[in-house]
Coordinates of C-alpha atoms and ligand atoms in Angstrom, one line a residue:
D1146 CA 94.2 -52.4 -59.6
A1147 CA 94.6 -50.0 -57.2
R1148 CA 91.3 -48.8 -57.0
R1149 CA 89.6 -49.2 -54.0
P1150 CA 86.5 -51.7 -54.6
I1151 CA 82.9 -50.2 -54.6
A1152 CA 79.7 -51.0 -53.8
V1153 CA 77.8 -52.4 -56.8
V1154 CA 74.1 -53.6 -54.3
G1155 CA 72.3 -51.2 -52.8
L1156 CA 73.5 -50.2 -49.3
T1157 CA 69.8 -50.5 -48.1
M1158 CA 68.8 -52.7 -44.9
D1159 CA 67.1 -56.0 -45.9
I1160 CA 63.9 -56.0 -43.5
P1161 CA 61.4 -58.4 -45.3
L1162 CA 58.0 -57.4 -46.3
T1163 CA 56.3 -59.5 -44.0
T1164 CA 52.6 -59.3 -42.0
A1165 CA 55.0 -59.4 -39.4
A1166 CA 56.6 -56.2 -39.6
L1167 CA 53.1 -54.7 -41.2
L1168 CA 51.4 -56.0 -38.2
R1169 CA 54.4 -54.7 -35.5
R1170 CA 53.7 -50.8 -36.6
V1171 CA 49.1 -51.4 -36.1
D1172 CA 50.5 -52.3 -32.8
T1173 CA 52.5 -49.6 -31.3
L1174 CA 51.0 -46.6 -32.8
F1175 CA 47.4 -48.1 -33.3
A1176 CA 46.7 -50.3 -31.0
H1177 CA 43.7 -47.8 -29.3
K1178 CA 42.2 -47.5 -32.9
A1179 CA 39.0 -49.5 -33.1
I1180 CA 37.5 -52.6 -34.4
V1181 CA 34.0 -53.4 -34.8
S1182 CA 32.2 -56.6 -35.0
R1183 CA 28.8 -57.9 -35.8
E1184 CA 28.8 -61.1 -33.9
A1185 CA 26.5 -64.3 -35.0
D1186 CA 23.7 -63.6 -32.6
G1187 CA 23.5 -59.5 -34.2
R1188 CA 25.6 -57.8 -31.1
L1189 CA 28.5 -55.5 -32.1
V1190 CA 31.1 -56.2 -30.4
R1191 CA 33.8 -53.3 -30.2
T1192 CA 37.4 -54.2 -29.2
T1193 CA 40.5 -53.2 -30.5
Y1194 CA 43.8 -54.0 -32.7
G1195 CA 45.7 -54.2 -29.9
A1196 CA 43.6 -56.5 -28.1
C1197 CA 42.9 -58.2 -31.1
L1198 CA 46.6 -58.9 -32.0
A1199 CA 46.8 -60.4 -28.9
E1200 CA 44.4 -62.6 -29.6
A1201 CA 45.8 -63.5 -32.7
R1202 CA 49.0 -64.2 -30.9
R1203 CA 47.4 -66.4 -28.6
L1204 CA 45.7 -68.2 -31.7
A1205 CA 49.4 -69.0 -33.0
A1206 CA 50.5 -70.1 -30.0
A1207 CA 47.1 -72.4 -29.9
M1208 CA 48.2 -73.0 -33.5
R1209 CA 51.6 -74.4 -32.4
A1210 CA 50.3 -76.9 -29.6
L1211 CA 47.7 -78.3 -32.0
G1212 CA 51.0 -79.2 -34.7
V1213 CA 50.6 -76.8 -36.7
R1214 CA 54.6 -75.7 -38.3
P1215 CA 55.6 -73.1 -40.2
G1216 CA 53.6 -73.5 -43.8
D1217 CA 50.7 -75.9 -42.5
R1218 CA 47.0 -74.6 -44.0
V1219 CA 44.6 -73.2 -41.2
A1220 CA 41.6 -73.6 -42.9
T1221 CA 38.3 -70.7 -41.8
F1222 CA 35.1 -71.6 -42.4
C1223 CA 34.1 -68.3 -40.6
W1224 CA 31.5 -65.1 -41.7
S1225 CA 33.4 -61.7 -41.7
H1226 CA 33.8 -61.1 -37.9
A1227 CA 36.3 -59.9 -35.7
R1228 CA 37.7 -63.8 -34.6
H1229 CA 38.2 -64.3 -38.0
L1230 CA 40.1 -61.3 -38.7
Q1231 CA 42.2 -62.3 -35.7
A1232 CA 43.2 -65.5 -38.2
F1233 CA 44.1 -63.3 -40.8
Y1234 CA 46.4 -61.6 -38.7
G1235 CA 47.7 -64.2 -36.0
I1236 CA 48.5 -67.4 -39.1
P1237 CA 50.3 -65.7 -41.6
A1238 CA 52.7 -64.0 -38.9
S1239 CA 53.4 -67.6 -37.0
G1240 CA 54.6 -68.1 -40.4
A1241 CA 51.6 -70.7 -41.5
I1242 CA 49.5 -70.1 -44.1
L1243 CA 45.5 -69.5 -43.6
H1244 CA 43.5 -70.9 -46.2
M1245 CA 39.7 -68.7 -46.1
L1246 CA 37.2 -71.2 -47.3
N1247 CA 34.6 -69.5 -49.2
V1248 CA 30.7 -70.4 -47.1
R1249 CA 28.7 -70.4 -50.4
L1250 CA 31.1 -72.7 -52.3
P1251 CA 29.3 -75.5 -53.7
A1252 CA 29.7 -78.9 -51.6
D1253 CA 31.8 -80.3 -54.5
D1254 CA 34.4 -77.5 -55.2
L1255 CA 34.9 -77.0 -51.5
A1256 CA 35.3 -80.8 -51.1
H1257 CA 38.3 -80.1 -53.5
A1258 CA 39.2 -76.5 -51.9
I1259 CA 39.8 -78.5 -48.8
T1260 CA 41.6 -82.0 -50.2
E1261 CA 43.9 -79.7 -52.0
A1262 CA 45.0 -77.6 -49.1
D1263 CA 45.4 -81.0 -46.8
D1264 CA 44.5 -78.0 -43.9
S1265 CA 45.7 -79.4 -40.4
V1266 CA 43.3 -77.8 -38.7
V1267 CA 39.8 -76.1 -39.5
I1268 CA 38.6 -73.3 -37.6
V1269 CA 34.2 -73.0 -38.3
D1270 CA 31.9 -70.8 -37.1
A1271 CA 29.1 -72.8 -34.6
A1272 CA 26.6 -70.4 -36.8
L1273 CA 27.9 -72.2 -39.9
W1274 CA 29.1 -76.1 -38.4
E1275 CA 25.5 -77.7 -40.3
A1276 CA 26.8 -76.1 -43.7
F1277 CA 30.2 -77.9 -42.9
A1278 CA 28.7 -80.9 -42.4
P1279 CA 28.6 -82.3 -46.5
V1280 CA 32.6 -81.8 -46.2
R1281 CA 33.6 -83.1 -42.6
H1282 CA 34.0 -86.2 -43.1
L1283 CA 37.3 -85.1 -45.1
I1284 CA 39.3 -84.1 -42.7
T1285 CA 37.8 -86.7 -39.7
D1286 CA 41.6 -86.8 -37.8
R1287 CA 42.3 -82.8 -38.3
P1288 CA 41.4 -80.7 -35.0
F1289 CA 38.5 -78.5 -35.9
V1290 CA 38.5 -75.5 -33.1
V1291 CA 34.7 -73.7 -33.0
I1292 CA 33.8 -70.1 -32.6
S1293 CA 31.1 -69.9 -30.5
D1294 CA 29.2 -67.5 -28.6
D1295 CA 28.3 -69.3 -26.0
G1296 CA 31.0 -72.3 -25.5
D1297 CA 28.2 -74.5 -26.6
V1298 CA 30.3 -76.3 -29.6
P1299 CA 29.9 -80.1 -31.0
A1300 CA 31.1 -83.0 -29.8
G1301 CA 34.6 -83.5 -30.7
A1302 CA 35.3 -79.4 -31.6
I1303 CA 37.6 -77.8 -29.7
D1304 CA 35.9 -74.2 -28.3
H1305 CA 37.8 -71.0 -30.1
T1306 CA 37.6 -69.3 -26.7
S1307 CA 38.8 -71.8 -24.0
L1308 CA 41.7 -72.9 -26.5
L1309 CA 42.9 -69.0 -26.7
A1310 CA 42.2 -68.8 -22.9
A1311 CA 45.1 -71.5 -22.7
H1312 CA 48.1 -70.2 -24.1
E1313 CA 50.2 -67.5 -23.5
P1314 CA 50.4 -65.1 -26.9
H1315 CA 53.4 -66.3 -28.9
E1316 CA 55.3 -63.4 -30.3
F1317 CA 55.9 -63.6 -34.3
P1318 CA 59.3 -64.8 -35.9
E1319 CA 60.0 -62.5 -38.9
P1320 CA 58.7 -65.6 -41.6
D1321 CA 60.8 -65.3 -45.4
E1322 CA 59.3 -62.8 -47.3
R1323 CA 58.6 -65.1 -49.7
A1324 CA 56.8 -67.6 -48.0
G1325 CA 53.2 -68.6 -48.8
A1326 CA 50.8 -66.2 -45.8
V1327 CA 47.2 -66.4 -47.2
L1328 CA 45.3 -69.1 -49.6
C1329 CA 42.4 -68.3 -51.3
H1330 CA 40.2 -70.1 -54.2
T1331 CA 38.9 -68.7 -57.0
S1332 CA 35.2 -68.3 -56.6
G1333 CA 35.1 -70.8 -60.0
T1334 CA 32.6 -69.0 -62.3
T1335 CA 34.3 -70.9 -65.0
G1336 CA 35.2 -74.1 -64.0
R1337 CA 36.8 -75.6 -60.9
P1338 CA 38.1 -73.2 -57.8
K1339 CA 42.1 -72.5 -58.0
G1340 CA 44.0 -72.5 -55.6
V1341 CA 45.8 -68.6 -55.5
L1342 CA 49.1 -69.2 -53.1
T1343 CA 49.7 -65.0 -51.8
S1344 CA 53.3 -64.8 -50.7
H1345 CA 54.1 -61.9 -47.5
R1346 CA 56.0 -59.3 -49.9
A1347 CA 53.1 -59.6 -52.5
L1348 CA 50.9 -58.9 -49.2
V1349 CA 52.6 -56.3 -47.9
L1350 CA 52.8 -54.8 -51.2
H1351 CA 49.5 -54.4 -52.3
A1352 CA 47.9 -53.2 -48.8
L1353 CA 50.7 -50.4 -49.5
T1354 CA 49.2 -50.0 -53.0
Q1355 CA 46.0 -50.1 -52.5
A1356 CA 46.1 -47.2 -49.5
L1357 CA 47.3 -44.6 -51.9
P1358 CA 45.4 -41.8 -52.9
D1359 CA 44.7 -42.7 -56.3
M1360 CA 43.8 -46.4 -55.4
L1361 CA 41.5 -46.3 -51.9
D1362 CA 42.7 -42.9 -50.1
L1363 CA 43.1 -45.1 -47.0
S1364 CA 44.5 -43.5 -43.9
E1365 CA 44.8 -43.9 -40.3
R1366 CA 41.3 -41.2 -40.3
S1367 CA 39.8 -44.0 -42.3
T1368 CA 36.5 -46.1 -41.1
V1369 CA 36.1 -49.2 -43.3
L1370 CA 33.8 -51.4 -43.8
A1371 CA 34.3 -54.7 -46.2
A1372 CA 31.2 -55.4 -47.4
A1373 CA 32.5 -58.7 -49.2
H1374 CA 33.6 -61.6 -47.0
L1375 CA 36.7 -61.9 -45.4
F1376 CA 36.5 -65.6 -47.8
H1377 CA 36.6 -63.7 -50.9
A1378 CA 40.1 -62.8 -52.5
N1379 CA 41.8 -62.3 -48.9
G1380 CA 38.8 -59.7 -48.0
W1381 CA 40.0 -57.6 -51.1
G1382 CA 42.8 -57.2 -48.9
L1383 CA 41.5 -54.9 -46.8
P1384 CA 42.7 -56.5 -43.8
F1385 CA 46.5 -55.7 -44.5
S1386 CA 45.9 -52.7 -45.9
C1387 CA 43.9 -50.8 -43.2
A1388 CA 46.4 -52.3 -40.3
L1389 CA 49.6 -50.6 -42.6
V1390 CA 47.9 -47.3 -42.0
G1391 CA 45.8 -47.8 -38.9
A1392 CA 42.5 -47.3 -40.2
S1393 CA 39.3 -48.5 -38.2
Q1394 CA 37.6 -51.5 -39.6
V1395 CA 33.9 -52.3 -39.1
L1396 CA 32.5 -56.3 -39.7
P1397 CA 29.6 -56.8 -40.7
G1398 CA 29.1 -60.6 -39.2
A1399 CA 27.1 -62.7 -41.3
R1400 CA 24.9 -60.2 -43.0
L1401 CA 25.1 -58.0 -46.1
D1402 CA 21.5 -57.3 -46.4
A1403 CA 21.0 -53.0 -47.1
A1404 CA 18.9 -52.2 -43.9
G1405 CA 22.2 -53.8 -42.2
L1406 CA 24.7 -52.3 -43.6
V1407 CA 22.7 -48.9 -43.9
E1408 CA 22.4 -49.2 -39.6
L1409 CA 26.3 -49.7 -39.5
L1410 CA 27.5 -47.3 -42.2
E1411 CA 25.2 -44.5 -40.3
S1412 CA 26.5 -45.1 -37.0
E1413 CA 30.3 -46.3 -37.1
R1414 CA 30.2 -43.4 -39.3
V1415 CA 32.3 -45.1 -41.9
T1416 CA 34.2 -43.4 -44.8
H1417 CA 34.8 -46.4 -46.9
T1418 CA 33.0 -49.4 -48.1
A1419 CA 33.6 -51.7 -50.7
G1420 CA 31.3 -54.6 -52.0
V1421 CA 30.4 -56.4 -55.6
P1422 CA 27.5 -54.4 -58.1
T1423 CA 24.9 -57.0 -56.6
I1424 CA 25.8 -55.1 -53.4
A1425 CA 26.0 -51.7 -54.3
H1426 CA 22.1 -52.8 -56.6
D1427 CA 20.5 -53.5 -53.5
L1428 CA 22.0 -50.7 -51.0
L1429 CA 21.1 -48.1 -54.1
A1430 CA 17.5 -50.2 -53.8
W1431 CA 16.8 -49.8 -50.2
L1432 CA 18.3 -45.9 -50.1
D1433 CA 15.6 -44.7 -52.4
A1434 CA 12.7 -46.9 -50.9
H1435 CA 13.7 -45.3 -47.5
P1436 CA 15.0 -41.5 -47.9
G1437 CA 16.7 -39.5 -45.4
H1438 CA 19.9 -41.3 -44.4
D1439 CA 22.5 -39.8 -43.6
L1440 CA 25.5 -41.5 -45.8
S1441 CA 27.3 -38.4 -46.0
R1442 CA 30.8 -39.4 -44.4
L1443 CA 31.0 -42.0 -46.6
R1444 CA 33.9 -40.8 -49.5
T1445 CA 34.2 -43.8 -51.4
M1446 CA 32.3 -46.7 -52.1
L1447 CA 34.6 -49.3 -54.0
V1448 CA 32.5 -51.8 -56.2
G1449 CA 34.5 -54.5 -58.1
G1450 CA 34.0 -58.1 -59.1
A1451 CA 31.9 -57.6 -62.2
A1452 CA 31.3 -54.9 -64.4
L1453 CA 28.9 -52.1 -62.8
P1454 CA 26.7 -50.0 -65.0
E1455 CA 27.1 -46.7 -65.7
A1456 CA 23.1 -46.4 -64.9
T1457 CA 24.2 -47.1 -60.7
I1458 CA 26.8 -44.8 -60.8
R1459 CA 24.6 -42.1 -62.3
A1460 CA 21.7 -43.0 -59.7
Y1461 CA 24.1 -42.9 -56.5
D1462 CA 25.3 -39.4 -57.5
E1463 CA 22.2 -38.2 -58.4
R1464 CA 20.0 -39.2 -55.9
H1465 CA 23.1 -39.6 -53.0
G1466 CA 25.5 -37.6 -53.1
V1467 CA 27.7 -41.1 -52.8
R1468 CA 30.5 -41.6 -56.2
L1469 CA 31.0 -45.3 -56.7
L1470 CA 34.5 -46.2 -57.1
H1471 CA 34.6 -49.3 -60.4
S1472 CA 37.6 -51.2 -60.2
W1473 CA 38.7 -54.7 -61.7
G1474 CA 40.2 -57.7 -60.1
M1475 CA 40.3 -61.1 -59.8
T1476 CA 42.0 -64.2 -57.7
E1477 CA 44.6 -63.8 -59.6
T1478 CA 45.4 -60.5 -59.2
G1479 CA 45.4 -59.6 -55.1
P1480 CA 42.2 -58.5 -56.0
L1481 CA 43.5 -55.3 -56.7
G1482 CA 43.9 -55.1 -61.0
T1483 CA 42.8 -51.5 -61.8
L1484 CA 40.4 -48.6 -60.8
A1485 CA 38.7 -45.9 -62.2
R1486 CA 39.2 -42.8 -59.9
V1487 CA 38.1 -39.8 -62.5
P1488 CA 41.8 -38.2 -63.5
S1489 CA 42.3 -34.7 -63.1
E1490 CA 42.0 -33.5 -66.5
L1491 CA 38.5 -35.0 -66.0
A1492 CA 38.0 -32.5 -63.0
D1493 CA 36.2 -29.9 -64.2
A1494 CA 34.3 -32.3 -67.7
P1495 CA 30.6 -32.3 -67.4
A1496 CA 29.1 -35.3 -65.2
D1497 CA 28.9 -37.4 -68.3
A1498 CA 32.1 -37.7 -69.3
Q1499 CA 32.7 -38.7 -65.6
Y1500 CA 30.8 -41.3 -65.0
A1501 CA 31.8 -42.4 -68.6
W1502 CA 34.8 -43.4 -67.4
Q1503 CA 34.1 -44.1 -64.2
A1504 CA 31.8 -47.1 -66.1
T1505 CA 35.3 -48.2 -66.9
Q1506 CA 37.2 -50.3 -65.2
G1507 CA 40.2 -47.7 -64.8
R1508 CA 43.6 -47.5 -65.2
P1509 CA 46.3 -50.2 -63.9
A1510 CA 47.2 -49.7 -60.2
P1511 CA 50.7 -48.6 -60.1
L1512 CA 53.8 -51.5 -60.2
V1513 CA 50.4 -53.9 -62.1
E1514 CA 51.1 -53.9 -65.5
I1515 CA 48.6 -54.8 -68.5
R1516 CA 48.3 -55.5 -72.5
A1517 CA 45.7 -57.1 -74.5
R1518 CA 45.9 -59.4 -77.0
A1519 CA 43.9 -60.1 -80.1
E1520 CA 42.9 -63.5 -81.8
D1521 CA 45.5 -63.5 -84.4
G1522 CA 48.4 -62.6 -81.3
T1523 CA 48.8 -59.4 -82.0
L1524 CA 48.9 -57.5 -79.2
V1525 CA 46.5 -54.6 -79.6
P1526 CA 47.0 -50.5 -80.3
W1527 CA 45.4 -49.1 -76.7
D1528 CA 42.8 -46.8 -78.9
S1529 CA 39.4 -48.3 -77.3
A1530 CA 38.7 -49.9 -80.4
A1531 CA 40.3 -52.4 -80.6
A1532 CA 39.4 -55.6 -77.9
G1533 CA 41.8 -58.4 -77.4
E1534 CA 42.2 -60.4 -74.1
L1535 CA 43.6 -58.8 -70.9
E1536 CA 46.9 -59.7 -69.7
V1537 CA 48.5 -58.5 -66.5
R1538 CA 51.8 -58.8 -64.5
G1539 CA 52.8 -57.3 -60.9
P1540 CA 54.3 -58.2 -57.7
W1541 CA 51.4 -59.7 -55.9
V1542 CA 49.9 -61.3 -59.4
A1543 CA 50.2 -64.9 -59.3
S1544 CA 52.5 -67.0 -61.0
S1545 CA 51.2 -70.6 -61.1
Y1546 CA 48.7 -72.1 -58.9
F1547 CA 48.8 -74.0 -55.9
G1548 CA 49.4 -77.4 -55.7
S1549 CA 49.4 -77.4 -60.2
P1550 CA 52.0 -80.0 -60.8
V1551 CA 53.3 -77.1 -62.8
A1552 CA 54.1 -74.7 -59.7
G1553 CA 57.3 -72.4 -60.5
R1554 CA 57.0 -73.1 -64.4
P1555 CA 53.7 -72.7 -65.1
Q1556 CA 53.7 -71.2 -69.1
A1557 CA 54.9 -75.6 -69.1
V1558 CA 51.8 -77.0 -69.3
N1559 CA 49.4 -73.9 -68.2
D1560 CA 47.5 -71.7 -70.3
T1561 CA 46.9 -69.5 -68.2
W1562 CA 50.3 -67.8 -68.4
T1563 CA 52.1 -66.7 -71.5
A1564 CA 55.6 -68.3 -72.3
D1565 CA 57.2 -64.2 -70.8
G1566 CA 54.6 -65.0 -67.6
W1567 CA 52.2 -62.5 -67.8
L1568 CA 48.8 -64.3 -66.3
R1569 CA 46.3 -64.4 -68.9
T1570 CA 42.8 -63.0 -67.4
G1571 CA 40.3 -65.0 -69.9
D1572 CA 38.5 -60.8 -70.0
V1573 CA 38.5 -59.2 -73.4
V1574 CA 38.5 -55.8 -72.6
T1575 CA 39.9 -52.6 -74.9
I1576 CA 42.2 -50.4 -73.6
G1577 CA 42.1 -46.3 -74.1
P1578 CA 45.1 -44.3 -74.9
T1579 CA 45.4 -43.4 -71.7
G1580 CA 45.0 -46.3 -70.1
A1581 CA 41.8 -47.1 -69.1
V1582 CA 40.6 -50.9 -69.8
S1583 CA 36.9 -51.3 -71.2
V1584 CA 36.0 -54.9 -70.1
I1585 CA 33.9 -56.2 -73.0
D1586 CA 32.9 -59.3 -71.8
R1587 CA 34.9 -63.1 -70.3
A1588 CA 36.2 -64.9 -73.2
K1589 CA 33.6 -68.0 -72.7
D1590 CA 30.4 -65.4 -72.6
L1591 CA 31.0 -63.7 -75.6
V1592 CA 28.4 -64.1 -78.1
K1593 CA 29.7 -64.7 -81.5
S1594 CA 26.9 -63.8 -84.3
G1595 CA 27.9 -64.5 -88.1
G1596 CA 32.0 -63.9 -87.2
E1597 CA 31.2 -60.5 -85.5
W1598 CA 31.6 -60.3 -81.4
I1599 CA 28.6 -59.4 -79.7
R1600 CA 29.7 -57.6 -76.6
S1601 CA 26.9 -59.3 -74.1
A1602 CA 28.2 -56.5 -70.9
A1603 CA 27.0 -53.4 -73.3
L1604 CA 24.0 -54.8 -74.6
E1605 CA 23.2 -55.6 -70.6
A1606 CA 24.1 -52.6 -69.6
L1607 CA 21.9 -51.0 -72.3
L1608 CA 19.0 -53.0 -70.9
L1609 CA 19.3 -52.1 -67.5
E1610 CA 18.0 -48.3 -68.4
H1611 CA 15.3 -50.4 -69.0
A1612 CA 12.6 -49.3 -66.3
S1613 CA 11.3 -52.4 -66.0
I1614 CA 14.1 -54.6 -66.3
A1615 CA 16.0 -55.0 -63.1
E1616 CA 18.3 -57.5 -63.7
V1617 CA 19.3 -59.3 -66.9
A1618 CA 21.7 -61.4 -68.5
I1619 CA 22.9 -62.0 -72.3
V1620 CA 23.8 -65.9 -73.4
A1621 CA 24.8 -67.3 -76.3
V1622 CA 23.0 -70.2 -77.5
P1623 CA 23.6 -72.2 -80.5
H1624 CA 22.3 -71.4 -83.9
D1625 CA 22.5 -73.0 -87.9
R1626 CA 23.0 -70.5 -89.9
W1627 CA 24.7 -67.8 -87.1
G1628 CA 26.4 -70.1 -85.2
E1629 CA 25.3 -68.1 -82.0
R1630 CA 22.8 -66.0 -81.1
P1631 CA 21.9 -63.6 -78.3
V1632 CA 19.1 -64.7 -75.5
A1633 CA 18.1 -62.1 -73.1
I1634 CA 17.2 -63.4 -69.5
I1635 CA 15.5 -60.6 -67.1
V1636 CA 13.9 -60.4 -64.3
V1637 CA 11.7 -57.8 -63.7
A1638 CA 11.6 -54.5 -62.4
P1639 CA 8.9 -54.8 -58.4
G1640 CA 5.7 -52.9 -59.7
H1641 CA 6.1 -52.6 -63.4
E1642 CA 4.8 -54.9 -66.2
A1643 CA 7.3 -57.6 -67.9
P1644 CA 8.6 -55.9 -71.2
T1645 CA 7.7 -57.8 -73.9
L1646 CA 10.7 -58.8 -77.0
H1647 CA 9.0 -55.6 -78.9
D1648 CA 9.8 -53.4 -76.1
L1649 CA 13.5 -54.9 -75.8
H1650 CA 14.4 -53.8 -79.5
A1651 CA 12.2 -50.4 -79.3
H1652 CA 15.2 -49.8 -76.6
L1653 CA 18.2 -50.9 -78.2
A1654 CA 16.9 -49.3 -81.8
D1655 CA 19.5 -46.6 -82.4
R1656 CA 21.9 -47.5 -79.9
V1657 CA 23.7 -51.1 -81.1
P1658 CA 23.9 -52.6 -84.5
R1659 CA 20.8 -54.6 -85.7
W1660 CA 21.9 -57.8 -85.6
W1661 CA 22.9 -56.9 -81.4
R1662 CA 19.0 -57.2 -80.3
P1663 CA 18.5 -60.7 -78.7
D1664 CA 15.9 -63.0 -80.7
T1665 CA 14.4 -64.4 -77.4
L1666 CA 13.7 -63.2 -74.3
T1667 CA 12.9 -64.9 -71.0
I1668 CA 11.5 -64.2 -67.6
V1669 CA 12.6 -65.9 -64.6
D1670 CA 12.5 -64.4 -61.0
T1671 CA 15.9 -64.8 -59.9
L1672 CA 19.1 -65.0 -61.7
P1673 CA 22.1 -67.9 -60.4
R1674 CA 25.0 -66.4 -59.2
T1675 CA 27.7 -67.4 -57.5
S1676 CA 28.6 -66.6 -54.0
S1677 CA 30.3 -63.2 -55.2
G1678 CA 27.8 -62.2 -57.1
K1679 CA 28.5 -62.8 -60.9
V1680 CA 25.8 -64.1 -62.8
R1681 CA 26.6 -68.4 -63.3
K1682 CA 26.1 -67.6 -67.7
A1683 CA 27.8 -71.3 -68.2
L1684 CA 24.6 -72.4 -66.0
L1685 CA 22.3 -70.1 -67.9
R1686 CA 23.8 -71.4 -71.1
Q1687 CA 22.7 -74.8 -70.4
E1688 CA 19.2 -73.8 -69.5
V1689 CA 18.0 -71.6 -72.3
S1690 CA 19.8 -74.1 -75.2
P1691 CA 17.6 -75.8 -78.0
P1692 CA 18.6 -79.4 -76.6
R1693 CA 20.9 -81.0 -79.6
Ligands
ADP2690 P1 36.1 -66.6 -60.6 O1 37.2 -65.9 -61.9 O2 36.0 -67.7 -60.1 O3 35.0 -65.6 -61.2 P2 37.4 -64.1 -58.8 O4 36.0 -63.7 -58.2 O5 38.8 -64.2 -58.9 O6 36.8 -65.8 -60.0 O7 36.7 -63.0 -60.4 C1 37.7 -62.6 -61.7 C2 37.0 -62.2 -62.3 O8 35.6 -61.4 -62.1 C3 37.7 -61.2 -63.7 O9 38.2 -62.1 -64.2 C4 36.6 -60.9 -64.6 O10 35.8 -61.5 -65.5 C5 35.4 -60.2 -63.2 N1 35.3 -58.9 -62.9 C6 36.0 -58.5 -61.6 N2 35.7 -57.4 -61.8 C7 35.4 -56.5 -63.2 C8 34.9 -55.4 -63.1 N3 34.8 -54.6 -62.5 N4 33.9 -55.6 -64.0 C9 33.9 -56.6 -65.3 N5 34.3 -57.5 -64.3 C10 34.6 -58.1 -63.7

């Protein structure tokens, strides 16, 4: 054959998608952009990306001097501040893996995460040294680096400031794009926390997608305050998407209380914030009680991690002119999975129709694919009615758990992945004709009465519209005749009389089938929640179940 051979692979440069590449951009173009950080003593410290990255390079050099090799885990046990952010940048870009420990995990879960990760070094806030005490014995032979404001660190620990000062910045190598970059354990709402190890490539693609106009709409003009801690789900991906586009960042330290957040939102002219529904709820109550605050710069408030009630979306818009952006995700999905930005078809629709859309979990992000499977194993139609377990796949979705004996071949033993490699989310959903997902429940939280499902999330949302109810959880208790029956556990709204079961039934009349109505009402002072604000229903279920 005399034909000239032609190329069949793409003739494109094969530049690895790594956090090191992502950081090169912010360093060359946006070194002057601000990073504002609230430190342990409450001071606001102003720095820049340029200074932050120089410190991140010193940190990389220091870790190498302490014996950390590529692929080793470096744990952080820190609040959300600039020196924690430096670790997000310096550790993965140097080839090691950043293991963010959730400072609110119970000690036995924390011990599990540390043992599983086999961390080589632990970086701890001085203010959290005591909180770390119950698990410190697990890592006696490894160095502790302590971040303190005054250089006063516990005996045997290394002072972070002097450590960095003793090292020259280390140029970031070019890690393999498929190498692990960050390790984050899930918050353990339904069982032991599971380790999710995300690659460089996944972090970069997640960051690119998160910044898109139909997603968070981030740009160099944005100022972002994450009201979700850096130790949750890769800091919700925000450290990387902000760096990618050069957005300024505001780090709230340990304080996520409403007054402290509003102060920063106003003084730093924040354009984008993100947090769990509990935070949105607290912030709303505070704003209602303290009129006269100017949040006009705030363009986006992303709310995710648990279901956002439509009543909250409406209240923000009507009373404070703030549009909430509801999003669904898991640690296993990077976390960005779906997001409910009002589509162009609804741009001129009445406010009610827009609120209803915003209260769904929204459509999948670009490159994320979804489907839902009914109990009989068939895929459900996208008709907003048929319910099934949500399955997802995408380039930043976990393909197995860290340390699991089946890493690399998850389908063999692990029921979290389907045989064809999709992640089974454990969330029961309906999907609308245009792809809007509505989470009905977690599979384990559903109430099955007389063979029929009661949608506890929907019931909770309706009950929250009752003026005297501040918080509510519906849980299933065993019932001889019906299998399971719903119990309502509520926290009474301040200044209101506790409602009776009769009041609840009157409120629900004509809105839900009769058999959905809770049989019992329990009043509590607070609902037990996980560190990420999710109600611990398994615990509640134990507490309210009659002994058998
Ligand atoms: P854990 O599974 O231990 O709670 P995650 O923080 O990863 O840890 O939680 C992911 C879960 O949170 C999802 O599977 C889902 O049940 C819930 N979730 C997240 N976002 C939403 C949302 N917008 N609406 C309802 N549930 C949500």
